[in-house]
Amino acid sequence: MDSQPTAMTDGLHLVADALKINGIDTVYGVIGIPVTDLARVIQEDGIRFYGFRHEQSAGNAAAIAGFLTQKPGICMTVSAPGFLNGLVALANATTNCFPMVLISGSSERHIVDLEQGDFEEMDQMAAAKSFAKASYRVNRIEDIGVGIARAIHAACAGRPGGVYLDLPAAVLGSVLELGVAKKSLIKAVEPSPASIPSAESVTRALNLLSKAEKPLILLGKGAAYAQADKDIRAFVEKTGIPYLPMSMAKGLLPDDHPQSAAAARSFVLKNADVVMLVGARLNWLLSHGKPPTWNPDTRFIQVDIAAHEIDSNRPIEAPVVADIKSAMAAFLAAMKPGQVKASAAWVGAVTEQKQKNVEKMAARLNADPTPMNFSSALRAVRNALASRPDVYVVNDGANTLDFGRNILDMKEPRHRLDSGTWGAMGINMGYSIGAAVVSNKPVVVIAGDSAFGFCGMEIETICRYKLPVTTVIFNNNGIYRGDKPDTFPPTPTGLYQNARYDKMIEAFGGVGVHVERSADLQKAVSDGIASGKPTLINAAIDPTAGTESGHITNLNPKSTLVS
Ligand code: ADP
Ligand code: TPW
Ligand code: MG
């Protein structure tokens, strides 16, 4: 009797199937042993594969895709060095609370574990543990389904973060009967389950807020991630409370909203008596909630999905441990009409302070010096973006970032992406690619010349995939500022003087533009957005304009012995 040959599959196909069954449609990475065929199989299976020049940028693309979509972004790398390059991005994702999975191929277990010197030998799972939310390895082909499902759950549940998944070459190359393989796949159900606040915590928070004389709502990137935009806006507008957006929460409400206290930041932090933190940590970016930036008597409400965040820097009188979508819905449902209303006196004081600060800023913002400084160049970019609120903005650098945060207005949620919690330089290319891929919208990068240098080769990736990314390099010849002309050897902060970064993109068929005046910069950015073509604008900025360490000079230890 003839028997039919048993249909078989292999580890490579099973990984692709496991990703697909979980709705993963995009993978970012760099191929090589043992994942070259994995990328091929993935692509043949209809998953988009974006090949990068360096794993760190691939990882950054995956991380920001996770932030924008609430689905873990997937980065794929080879063993040891490729894995380590990607690990920086995984750690950055974890620090910023973005869901991401780093999948790396690895060498022969029995050789690695006895340190017998395999090709690209490394105990990657152990190395990842300190930098990731979770770190797993699949040791048998029939566990691929479990491995992918666990990684997705771990990345998304509670506070999102980066997860490492180790796939040994031997597992990828194994074969398994097709029927058994299909049964081994798992579709992760509700990987980001709602976390409902207790009724008591909602009442406690509303009571505290109703007693406040000078309340403030502080929105962080957790609020942006939560995609509760409508309810957040409704809550802010119903209560009339001034709000302050952290940089990546800009656009949750449009920056020109009358209740925005962004232009009176120091004033509200110092004077608010009750502050409601929504998806924002009291870390260094908020001076740990401590005086002199903050009022020592401020009372806090904190809405956060991570219970262990509560009381980390200041006592939190009214913690609301929940996901922000559920929490906002609960606040709106529980709030009695008129129960929480910011007083006219407080709102008036904030508005008055805002006007004063805006007037003070106006002279600097309206000046048109040659060469351009940060303010005049950013004004040009802002004007170009004014009619295109749909454009994603990626901001990286020191002075370029600090000025950019204040000058660039955002109108849409989750459209500003920047160096984030670590102030990590070099996220710009990866974030721009991830944002362009998941949104199909134009992206404008505003990066310092140093920040661009960390990842600049990805300009080739942008050209190869024909992505609508316009990169503006704020070129001040250095880290923070440039050297005096003809300084040699260069100082530690100096970079190549008057470099023409615009020439780089021409090597890959993109559009390069060099500008020295703000009007030309505005036109070049508008043209870049309108054309949809990969564009790189080299904007010459006064090399003396920047401040060392940007707005955080106080954190930099200075020697009194160095001249
Ligand atoms: P920012 O830098 O904008 O101040 P942080 O990254 O410091 O923001 O804080 C983000 C916070 O948001 C983290 O404490 C994280 O646990 C929390 N968070 C992330 N996603 C959610 C969510 N869906 N619901 C509630 N809290 C969230
Ligand atoms: C991964 C240290 C902070 S800011 C900066 C560096 C190197 C560059 C600032 O120069 P840039 O901006 O980008 O030209 P500008 O406008 O002020 O001239 N490595 C990493 N992250 C950080 N933060 C550093 C080094 C740093
Ligand atoms: Mg610079």
Coordinates of C-alpha atoms and ligand atoms in Angstrom, one line a residue:
M1 CA 0.0 0.0 0.0
D2 CA 1.3 3.5 -1.0
S3 CA 1.5 5.9 1.9
Q4 CA 1.5 9.6 1.4
P5 CA 4.8 11.3 2.4
T6 CA 4.2 13.2 5.6
A7 CA 4.1 17.0 5.0
M8 CA 6.8 18.7 7.0
T9 CA 7.7 22.3 7.9
D10 CA 10.9 23.9 9.4
G11 CA 11.7 26.3 12.1
L12 CA 12.1 29.2 9.7
H13 CA 8.5 28.8 8.3
L14 CA 7.2 28.2 11.7
V15 CA 8.6 31.5 13.0
A16 CA 6.9 33.3 10.0
D17 CA 3.6 31.5 10.7
A18 CA 3.8 32.4 14.4
L19 CA 4.4 36.1 13.6
K20 CA 1.6 36.1 11.1
I21 CA -1.0 34.4 13.3
N22 CA -0.3 37.2 15.8
G23 CA -0.9 40.0 13.3
I24 CA 2.7 41.0 12.9
D25 CA 3.1 42.4 9.4
T26 CA 6.5 44.1 9.5
V27 CA 10.0 43.1 10.7
Y28 CA 13.0 45.4 10.8
G29 CA 16.5 44.0 10.9
V30 CA 19.9 43.0 9.4
I31 CA 20.4 39.5 8.0
G32 CA 23.3 37.1 8.2
I33 CA 23.9 33.6 9.7
P34 CA 21.6 32.2 10.9
V35 CA 18.6 34.5 10.0
T36 CA 19.2 35.1 6.2
D37 CA 16.6 32.6 5.1
L38 CA 14.3 33.6 8.0
A39 CA 14.1 37.1 6.4
R40 CA 13.5 35.5 3.0
V41 CA 10.8 33.2 4.3
I42 CA 9.1 36.0 6.2
Q43 CA 9.1 38.2 3.1
E44 CA 7.7 35.4 0.9
D45 CA 5.0 34.9 3.5
G46 CA 3.8 38.4 3.0
I47 CA 5.4 40.1 6.0
R48 CA 7.3 43.2 5.1
F49 CA 11.0 43.0 5.8
Y50 CA 13.0 46.3 6.1
G51 CA 16.7 45.6 5.9
F52 CA 18.9 48.2 7.7
R53 CA 22.6 49.1 7.7
H54 CA 22.9 48.8 11.5
E55 CA 20.8 46.8 14.0
Q56 CA 20.5 49.7 16.4
S57 CA 18.5 51.7 13.9
A58 CA 16.4 48.6 13.0
G59 CA 15.7 48.2 16.7
N60 CA 14.8 51.9 17.0
A61 CA 12.4 51.6 14.1
A62 CA 10.7 48.5 15.7
A63 CA 10.5 50.4 19.1
I64 CA 8.8 53.4 17.6
A65 CA 6.5 51.3 15.6
G66 CA 5.5 49.7 18.9
F67 CA 4.8 53.1 20.5
L68 CA 2.7 54.2 17.5
T69 CA 0.6 51.0 17.1
Q70 CA 0.5 49.4 20.5
K71 CA 1.7 46.2 18.8
P72 CA 5.3 45.1 19.6
G73 CA 7.7 46.2 16.9
I74 CA 9.9 43.3 15.8
C75 CA 13.6 43.6 15.2
M76 CA 15.6 40.6 13.8
T77 CA 19.4 40.2 14.1
V78 CA 22.2 37.8 13.8
S79 CA 24.1 36.4 16.8
A80 CA 26.6 38.1 19.2
P81 CA 27.6 41.5 17.5
G82 CA 24.3 41.9 15.7
F83 CA 22.5 41.1 18.8
L84 CA 24.5 43.5 20.9
N85 CA 23.9 46.3 18.4
G86 CA 20.2 45.6 18.6
L87 CA 20.3 45.4 22.4
V88 CA 20.9 49.2 22.8
A89 CA 17.6 49.8 21.0
L90 CA 15.9 47.1 23.1
A91 CA 17.1 48.7 26.3
N92 CA 16.0 52.2 25.0
A93 CA 12.6 50.7 24.3
T94 CA 12.3 49.3 27.8
T95 CA 13.4 52.6 29.3
N96 CA 10.8 54.5 27.3
C97 CA 8.0 51.9 27.9
F98 CA 7.7 50.9 24.2
P99 CA 6.6 47.4 23.3
M100 CA 9.3 45.6 21.2
V101 CA 10.6 42.2 20.6
L102 CA 14.3 41.6 19.6
I103 CA 14.6 38.2 17.9
S104 CA 18.2 37.1 17.4
G105 CA 19.6 33.9 15.9
S106 CA 22.2 32.3 18.1
S107 CA 25.0 29.7 17.8
E108 CA 25.2 26.1 18.9
R109 CA 24.0 25.8 22.5
H110 CA 26.4 23.0 23.5
I111 CA 29.4 24.9 22.2
V112 CA 28.3 28.3 23.6
D113 CA 27.6 26.8 27.1
L114 CA 31.0 25.2 27.3
E115 CA 32.6 28.3 25.8
Q116 CA 34.3 26.2 23.1
G117 CA 34.4 29.2 20.7
D118 CA 31.6 29.0 18.2
F119 CA 31.0 31.4 15.3
E120 CA 29.6 34.5 17.0
E121 CA 29.4 32.8 20.3
M122 CA 27.5 34.5 23.1
D123 CA 25.0 33.7 25.8
Q124 CA 22.6 36.2 24.5
M125 CA 19.6 35.3 26.6
A126 CA 21.7 36.0 29.8
A127 CA 23.1 39.2 28.4
A128 CA 19.7 40.5 27.5
K129 CA 18.1 39.9 30.9
S130 CA 19.5 43.1 32.6
F131 CA 18.3 45.3 29.7
A132 CA 14.9 43.8 28.8
K133 CA 11.5 43.4 30.4
A134 CA 11.9 39.6 29.8
S135 CA 14.3 37.3 28.0
Y136 CA 13.4 33.9 26.6
R137 CA 15.0 31.2 24.5
V138 CA 13.3 28.6 22.3
N139 CA 15.2 25.3 22.6
R140 CA 12.8 23.0 20.6
I141 CA 11.1 23.7 17.3
E142 CA 7.7 22.7 18.8
D143 CA 8.1 25.7 21.3
I144 CA 8.4 28.4 18.6
G145 CA 4.7 29.2 19.0
V146 CA 5.0 29.4 22.8
G147 CA 8.1 31.6 22.5
I148 CA 6.5 34.2 20.1
A149 CA 3.3 34.3 22.1
R150 CA 5.1 34.8 25.4
A151 CA 7.3 37.5 23.9
I152 CA 4.3 39.4 22.7
H153 CA 2.4 39.1 26.0
A154 CA 5.5 40.2 27.9
A155 CA 6.2 43.2 25.7
C156 CA 2.6 44.5 25.8
A157 CA 1.2 43.6 29.2
G158 CA 1.2 46.2 32.0
R159 CA 4.0 48.7 31.4
P160 CA 5.2 48.0 27.8
G161 CA 8.8 47.2 27.2
G162 CA 11.4 45.4 25.2
V163 CA 11.6 41.6 25.2
Y164 CA 14.4 39.4 23.9
L165 CA 13.7 36.1 22.1
D166 CA 16.6 33.8 21.4
L167 CA 16.3 31.5 18.4
P168 CA 19.2 29.0 18.1
A169 CA 20.3 28.1 14.6
A170 CA 19.6 24.5 15.3
V171 CA 15.9 25.2 16.1
L172 CA 15.5 27.3 13.0
G173 CA 16.9 24.5 10.9
S174 CA 14.8 21.7 12.6
V175 CA 11.9 20.1 10.9
L176 CA 8.5 19.1 12.3
E177 CA 5.4 17.4 10.9
L178 CA 3.2 20.1 9.5
G179 CA 0.1 19.0 11.5
V180 CA 2.0 19.1 14.7
A181 CA 3.6 22.4 13.8
K182 CA 0.2 24.1 13.1
K183 CA -1.1 22.9 16.4
S184 CA 1.9 24.3 18.2
L185 CA 1.1 27.9 17.1
I186 CA -0.5 30.3 19.6
K187 CA -2.4 33.5 18.9
A188 CA -1.9 35.7 21.9
V189 CA -5.3 36.8 23.0
E190 CA -5.6 40.4 24.5
P191 CA -1.9 40.9 25.0
S192 CA -2.6 44.4 26.4
P193 CA -5.6 43.6 28.7
A194 CA -7.5 46.6 30.2
S195 CA -6.5 47.4 33.7
I196 CA -9.6 48.9 35.4
P197 CA -9.0 51.4 38.3
S198 CA -10.7 50.7 41.6
A199 CA -13.7 52.8 42.3
E200 CA -12.0 54.0 45.5
S201 CA -9.0 55.3 43.7
V202 CA -11.1 57.2 41.2
T203 CA -13.2 58.8 44.0
R204 CA -10.0 59.7 46.0
A205 CA -8.4 61.3 42.9
L206 CA -11.5 63.3 42.0
N207 CA -11.9 64.5 45.6
L208 CA -8.4 65.7 45.8
L209 CA -8.7 67.5 42.5
S210 CA -12.0 69.1 43.5
K211 CA -10.3 70.7 46.6
A212 CA -7.4 72.1 44.5
E213 CA -7.0 75.8 44.1
K214 CA -4.2 75.6 41.5
P215 CA -4.6 72.2 39.8
L216 CA -2.4 71.0 36.9
I217 CA -2.7 68.0 34.6
L218 CA 0.7 66.7 33.4
L219 CA 0.5 64.5 30.3
G220 CA 3.3 62.1 29.5
K221 CA 4.1 59.7 26.7
G222 CA 2.2 57.0 28.5
A223 CA -0.9 59.1 27.9
A224 CA 0.1 59.3 24.2
Y225 CA 0.7 55.6 24.0
A226 CA -2.7 54.8 25.6
Q227 CA -4.6 56.2 22.6
A228 CA -7.3 57.7 24.9
D229 CA -7.1 61.0 23.0
K230 CA -10.8 61.9 23.0
D231 CA -11.4 61.2 26.7
I232 CA -8.2 63.0 27.8
R233 CA -9.3 66.0 25.9
A234 CA -12.8 65.8 27.3
F235 CA -11.5 65.5 30.8
V236 CA -9.1 68.5 30.4
E237 CA -11.8 70.7 28.8
K238 CA -14.6 69.7 31.3
T239 CA -12.4 70.5 34.3
G240 CA -10.9 73.6 32.7
I241 CA -7.5 72.6 34.4
P242 CA -4.3 73.9 32.7
Y243 CA -2.3 71.0 31.3
L244 CA 1.4 70.6 30.6
P245 CA 2.5 68.1 27.9
M246 CA 5.8 66.3 28.1
S247 CA 7.6 66.4 24.8
M248 CA 6.1 63.2 23.3
A249 CA 2.6 64.0 24.7
K250 CA 2.6 67.2 22.6
G251 CA -0.4 67.2 20.2
L252 CA -2.6 65.1 22.5
L253 CA -4.4 68.4 22.6
P254 CA -3.2 70.9 20.0
D255 CA -0.3 73.0 21.3
D256 CA -2.3 76.2 20.6
H257 CA -5.1 75.0 23.0
P258 CA -6.0 77.8 25.5
Q259 CA -5.5 75.5 28.4
S260 CA -1.9 74.5 27.4
A261 CA 0.5 75.7 30.1
A262 CA 3.6 74.8 28.1
A263 CA 4.6 78.4 27.7
A264 CA 4.4 78.9 31.5
R265 CA 6.1 75.6 32.5
S266 CA 8.3 76.9 35.4
F267 CA 5.4 78.9 36.7
V268 CA 2.9 76.0 36.9
L269 CA 5.4 73.5 38.3
K270 CA 6.3 76.0 41.1
N271 CA 2.8 77.1 41.9
A272 CA 0.4 74.2 41.3
D273 CA -1.0 72.7 44.6
V274 CA -2.4 69.5 43.1
V275 CA -0.8 67.8 40.1
M276 CA -2.4 64.9 38.3
L277 CA 0.3 62.9 36.5
V278 CA -1.1 61.0 33.6
G279 CA 1.4 58.5 32.1
A280 CA 4.4 60.6 33.2
R281 CA 7.2 59.6 35.6
L282 CA 8.6 62.0 38.1
N283 CA 12.1 61.3 36.8
W284 CA 15.0 63.7 35.9
L285 CA 12.9 65.2 33.1
L286 CA 10.6 66.6 35.8
S287 CA 13.4 67.3 38.3
H288 CA 12.1 64.3 40.4
G289 CA 9.2 66.4 41.5
K290 CA 11.5 68.2 43.9
P291 CA 12.1 71.9 44.9
P292 CA 13.3 74.3 43.7
T293 CA 11.5 73.4 40.5
W294 CA 8.5 72.2 42.4
N295 CA 6.5 73.4 45.2
P296 CA 7.3 71.3 48.3
D297 CA 3.7 71.2 49.3
T298 CA 2.3 70.0 46.0
R299 CA -0.1 67.0 46.4
F300 CA -0.1 64.4 43.7
I301 CA -2.5 62.2 41.8
Q302 CA -0.7 59.6 39.6
V303 CA -2.4 57.6 36.8
D304 CA -0.1 54.8 35.7
I305 CA -0.4 51.2 34.7
A306 CA 2.8 50.3 36.7
A307 CA 1.9 50.1 40.4
H308 CA 5.6 50.1 41.4
E309 CA 6.0 53.6 39.9
I310 CA 3.9 55.1 42.7
D311 CA 5.8 57.0 45.4
S312 CA 9.1 56.6 43.5
N313 CA 10.1 60.3 44.0
R314 CA 7.4 62.1 45.9
P315 CA 4.5 60.7 48.0
I316 CA 1.5 60.1 45.8
E317 CA -1.7 60.9 47.8
A318 CA -4.1 59.5 45.1
P319 CA -2.6 56.7 43.0
V320 CA -4.8 55.4 40.2
V321 CA -3.2 52.2 39.0
A322 CA -4.9 51.5 35.7
D323 CA -4.5 51.8 32.0
I324 CA -5.1 55.4 31.0
K325 CA -8.0 54.6 28.6
S326 CA -9.9 52.9 31.4
A327 CA -8.9 55.5 34.0
M328 CA -10.1 58.4 31.8
A329 CA -13.4 56.7 31.1
A330 CA -13.8 56.1 34.8
F331 CA -13.1 59.7 35.7
L332 CA -15.5 61.0 33.1
A333 CA -18.2 58.6 34.3
A334 CA -17.7 59.3 38.0
M335 CA -17.3 63.1 37.9
K336 CA -20.4 65.0 39.0
P337 CA -21.2 68.1 37.0
G338 CA -19.2 71.0 38.3
Q339 CA -17.3 68.8 40.8
V340 CA -13.9 69.7 39.4
K341 CA -13.4 73.1 38.0
A342 CA -10.3 75.2 37.8
S343 CA -10.8 78.6 39.3
A344 CA -10.8 81.7 37.1
A345 CA -8.1 83.2 39.2
W346 CA -5.7 80.4 38.6
V347 CA -6.4 80.0 34.9
G348 CA -6.0 83.8 34.6
A349 CA -2.7 83.7 36.4
V350 CA -1.4 81.0 34.1
T351 CA -2.6 82.8 31.0
E352 CA -1.0 86.0 32.1
Q353 CA 2.3 84.2 32.7
K354 CA 2.1 82.5 29.3
Q355 CA 1.6 85.9 27.5
K356 CA 4.6 87.4 29.3
N357 CA 6.8 84.5 28.3
V358 CA 5.6 84.4 24.7
E359 CA 6.3 88.1 24.4
K360 CA 9.8 87.6 25.8
M361 CA 10.4 84.8 23.3
A362 CA 9.0 86.7 20.4
A363 CA 12.0 88.9 19.8
R364 CA 14.3 86.0 19.6
L365 CA 11.9 83.9 17.5
N366 CA 11.3 86.7 15.0
A367 CA 14.9 87.7 14.4
D368 CA 16.5 86.6 11.2
P369 CA 20.3 86.5 11.8
T370 CA 22.9 85.2 9.4
P371 CA 24.1 82.6 9.9
M372 CA 20.9 81.1 11.3
N373 CA 20.6 80.3 15.0
F374 CA 18.4 77.5 16.5
S375 CA 15.4 79.8 16.9
S376 CA 15.3 81.2 13.4
A377 CA 15.9 77.8 11.8
L378 CA 13.2 76.2 13.9
R379 CA 10.8 79.0 13.1
A380 CA 11.4 78.1 9.4
V381 CA 10.7 74.4 10.0
R382 CA 7.6 75.3 12.1
N383 CA 6.2 77.5 9.3
A384 CA 6.7 74.7 6.8
L385 CA 4.9 72.3 9.1
A386 CA 2.0 74.6 9.9
S387 CA -0.2 73.5 7.1
R388 CA 0.8 69.9 7.5
P389 CA -0.3 68.6 10.9
D390 CA -0.3 65.1 9.5
V391 CA 3.5 65.1 9.2
Y392 CA 5.5 63.1 11.9
V393 CA 8.3 65.0 13.5
V394 CA 11.4 63.3 14.8
N395 CA 13.7 65.5 16.9
D396 CA 17.2 64.4 18.0
G397 CA 20.3 66.4 19.3
A398 CA 21.0 68.7 22.2
N399 CA 20.3 72.3 21.5
T400 CA 18.4 71.2 18.4
L401 CA 16.2 69.1 20.6
D402 CA 15.8 71.6 23.5
F403 CA 14.8 74.5 21.2
G404 CA 12.7 72.1 19.0
R405 CA 10.6 70.9 21.9
N406 CA 9.5 74.5 22.6
I407 CA 9.3 76.0 19.1
L408 CA 7.7 73.2 17.1
D409 CA 4.0 73.1 17.6
M410 CA 2.2 69.8 17.4
K411 CA -1.5 69.5 16.5
E412 CA -1.9 65.7 16.3
P413 CA -1.3 63.0 19.0
R414 CA 1.8 60.8 18.8
H415 CA 3.3 62.9 16.0
R416 CA 6.4 64.1 17.9
L417 CA 9.0 61.4 18.5
D418 CA 12.3 62.3 20.2
S419 CA 15.3 61.2 22.2
G420 CA 13.1 60.4 25.1
T421 CA 13.8 59.2 28.6
W422 CA 17.5 58.6 28.1
G423 CA 18.2 61.6 25.9
A424 CA 19.6 58.9 23.5
M425 CA 21.4 60.4 20.5
G426 CA 20.9 58.6 17.2
I427 CA 17.3 57.5 17.3
N428 CA 16.5 59.8 14.4
M429 CA 16.9 57.6 11.4
G430 CA 15.3 54.5 13.0
Y431 CA 12.4 56.4 14.4
S432 CA 11.7 58.2 11.1
I433 CA 11.7 54.9 9.2
G434 CA 9.5 53.2 11.7
A435 CA 7.1 56.1 11.6
A436 CA 7.0 56.3 7.8
V437 CA 6.4 52.6 7.5
V438 CA 3.5 52.3 10.0
S439 CA 1.8 55.6 9.1
N440 CA 2.4 56.0 5.3
K441 CA 2.7 59.7 6.1
P442 CA 5.6 62.1 5.5
V443 CA 8.2 62.4 8.2
V444 CA 10.4 65.4 9.0
V445 CA 13.6 64.7 11.0
I446 CA 15.3 67.6 12.8
A447 CA 18.6 66.4 14.0
G448 CA 21.9 67.9 15.2
D449 CA 24.9 67.1 13.1
S450 CA 26.2 64.9 15.9
A451 CA 22.9 63.1 16.5
F452 CA 22.6 62.4 12.7
G453 CA 26.1 60.9 12.7
F454 CA 25.2 58.1 15.0
C455 CA 22.9 56.6 12.4
G456 CA 23.4 58.6 9.2
M457 CA 24.1 55.6 6.9
E458 CA 20.4 54.7 7.2
I459 CA 19.8 57.5 4.7
E460 CA 20.6 54.7 2.2
T461 CA 17.8 52.6 3.8
I462 CA 15.4 55.6 3.4
C463 CA 16.3 55.9 -0.3
R464 CA 16.3 52.2 -1.0
Y465 CA 12.7 51.9 0.3
K466 CA 11.7 55.3 -1.2
L467 CA 10.3 56.6 2.1
P468 CA 8.9 60.1 2.3
V469 CA 11.4 61.3 4.9
T470 CA 12.8 64.8 4.9
T471 CA 15.9 65.1 7.1
V472 CA 17.0 68.5 8.3
I473 CA 20.5 68.5 9.8
F474 CA 21.1 71.5 12.1
N475 CA 24.8 71.7 11.2
N476 CA 26.6 73.8 13.8
N477 CA 29.9 71.9 13.3
G478 CA 29.8 70.1 16.5
I479 CA 28.4 68.5 19.6
Y480 CA 26.6 71.5 21.2
R481 CA 28.7 74.0 19.2
G482 CA 31.5 74.2 16.7
D483 CA 35.2 74.9 17.0
K484 CA 36.7 78.3 15.9
P485 CA 37.5 78.2 12.2
D486 CA 40.6 76.0 11.3
T487 CA 41.0 74.6 14.8
F488 CA 43.3 71.6 14.6
P489 CA 43.3 69.1 16.2
P490 CA 39.6 69.4 16.7
T491 CA 38.4 69.8 20.3
P492 CA 36.3 67.0 21.8
T493 CA 33.1 68.8 20.9
G494 CA 34.1 69.8 17.4
L495 CA 33.0 68.1 14.3
Y496 CA 34.0 68.5 10.6
Q497 CA 33.6 72.2 9.8
N498 CA 31.1 73.2 7.2
A499 CA 30.4 69.6 6.2
R500 CA 28.0 69.1 3.3
Y501 CA 25.8 66.3 4.6
D502 CA 23.4 67.0 1.7
K503 CA 25.9 65.4 -0.7
M504 CA 25.6 62.1 1.1
I505 CA 22.0 61.5 0.0
E506 CA 22.9 62.2 -3.6
A507 CA 25.0 59.1 -3.6
F508 CA 21.7 57.1 -3.2
G509 CA 19.6 59.1 -5.6
G510 CA 17.9 61.3 -3.0
V511 CA 17.5 65.1 -3.0
G512 CA 20.2 67.1 -1.3
V513 CA 19.8 70.7 -0.4
H514 CA 22.2 73.1 1.3
V515 CA 20.6 76.2 2.9
E516 CA 22.0 79.2 4.8
R517 CA 18.9 81.3 5.2
S518 CA 15.7 80.7 7.0
A519 CA 13.5 81.5 4.0
D520 CA 15.4 78.9 2.0
L521 CA 15.1 76.4 4.8
Q522 CA 11.3 76.8 5.0
K523 CA 11.0 76.3 1.2
A524 CA 13.2 73.3 1.2
V525 CA 11.2 71.6 4.0
S526 CA 7.9 72.4 2.3
D527 CA 9.3 71.0 -1.0
G528 CA 10.6 67.9 0.7
I529 CA 7.3 67.1 2.3
A530 CA 5.3 67.9 -0.9
S531 CA 7.6 65.8 -3.1
G532 CA 7.5 62.7 -0.9
K533 CA 11.1 62.0 -2.0
P534 CA 13.9 61.2 0.4
T535 CA 15.4 64.6 1.0
L536 CA 18.4 65.8 3.1
I537 CA 18.7 69.4 4.0
N538 CA 22.0 70.6 5.3
A539 CA 21.1 73.7 7.4
A540 CA 24.1 75.8 8.3
I541 CA 23.7 77.0 11.9
D542 CA 25.9 79.5 13.7
P543 CA 28.6 77.4 15.3
T544 CA 28.7 79.7 18.3
A545 CA 24.9 79.5 19.0
G546 CA 24.6 76.4 21.1
T547 CA 25.1 75.9 24.8
E548 CA 27.2 73.0 26.2
S549 CA 24.9 70.2 27.3
G550 CA 21.9 72.2 26.0
H551 CA 19.3 72.8 28.7
I552 CA 20.9 70.4 31.2
T553 CA 24.3 72.1 31.7
N554 CA 23.7 71.7 35.4
L555 CA 24.1 67.9 35.2
N556 CA 27.6 68.1 33.6
P557 CA 30.5 67.9 36.1
K558 CA 33.0 70.6 35.2
S559 CA 36.7 70.7 36.0
T560 CA 38.1 73.8 37.4
L561 CA 41.5 72.7 36.3
V562 CA 40.8 72.5 32.5
S563 CA 41.2 75.8 30.7
Ligands
ADP1 P1 7.4 61.2 29.9 O1 8.8 61.0 29.5 O2 6.6 61.7 28.7 O3 7.2 62.0 31.1 P2 7.5 58.6 30.9 O4 8.1 57.7 29.9 O5 8.4 59.0 32.0 O6 6.8 59.8 30.2 O7 6.3 57.8 31.6 C1 5.4 57.0 30.9 C2 4.6 56.3 32.0 O8 3.4 55.8 31.4 C3 5.3 55.1 32.6 O9 5.3 55.2 34.0 C4 4.4 53.9 32.2 O10 4.2 52.9 33.1 C5 3.1 54.6 31.9 N1 2.2 53.9 30.9 C6 2.5 53.4 29.7 N2 1.5 53.0 29.0 C7 0.4 53.2 29.8 C8 -1.0 53.0 29.7 N3 -1.5 52.4 28.6 N4 -1.8 53.3 30.8 C9 -1.2 53.8 31.9 N5 0.1 54.1 32.0 C10 0.9 53.8 31.0
TPW2 C1 24.0 57.5 22.6 C2 26.0 62.5 24.7 C3 24.4 64.4 24.3 S1 24.0 65.5 23.1 C4 25.1 65.0 22.0 C5 25.8 63.9 22.5 C6 26.9 63.2 21.8 C7 25.2 65.6 20.6 C8 24.8 67.0 20.5 O1 25.2 67.6 19.3 P1 24.2 67.7 18.1 O2 23.2 68.8 18.7 O3 23.4 66.5 17.9 O4 25.0 68.2 17.0 P2 23.4 70.4 18.9 O5 22.3 71.0 18.3 O6 23.5 70.7 20.4 O7 24.8 70.8 18.3 N1 25.8 59.0 23.1 C9 24.5 58.8 23.2 N2 23.7 59.6 23.7 C10 24.1 60.8 24.2 N3 23.2 61.5 24.8 C11 25.5 61.1 24.1 C12 26.3 60.2 23.5 C13 25.4 63.6 23.8
MG3 MG 25.6 70.1 16.5

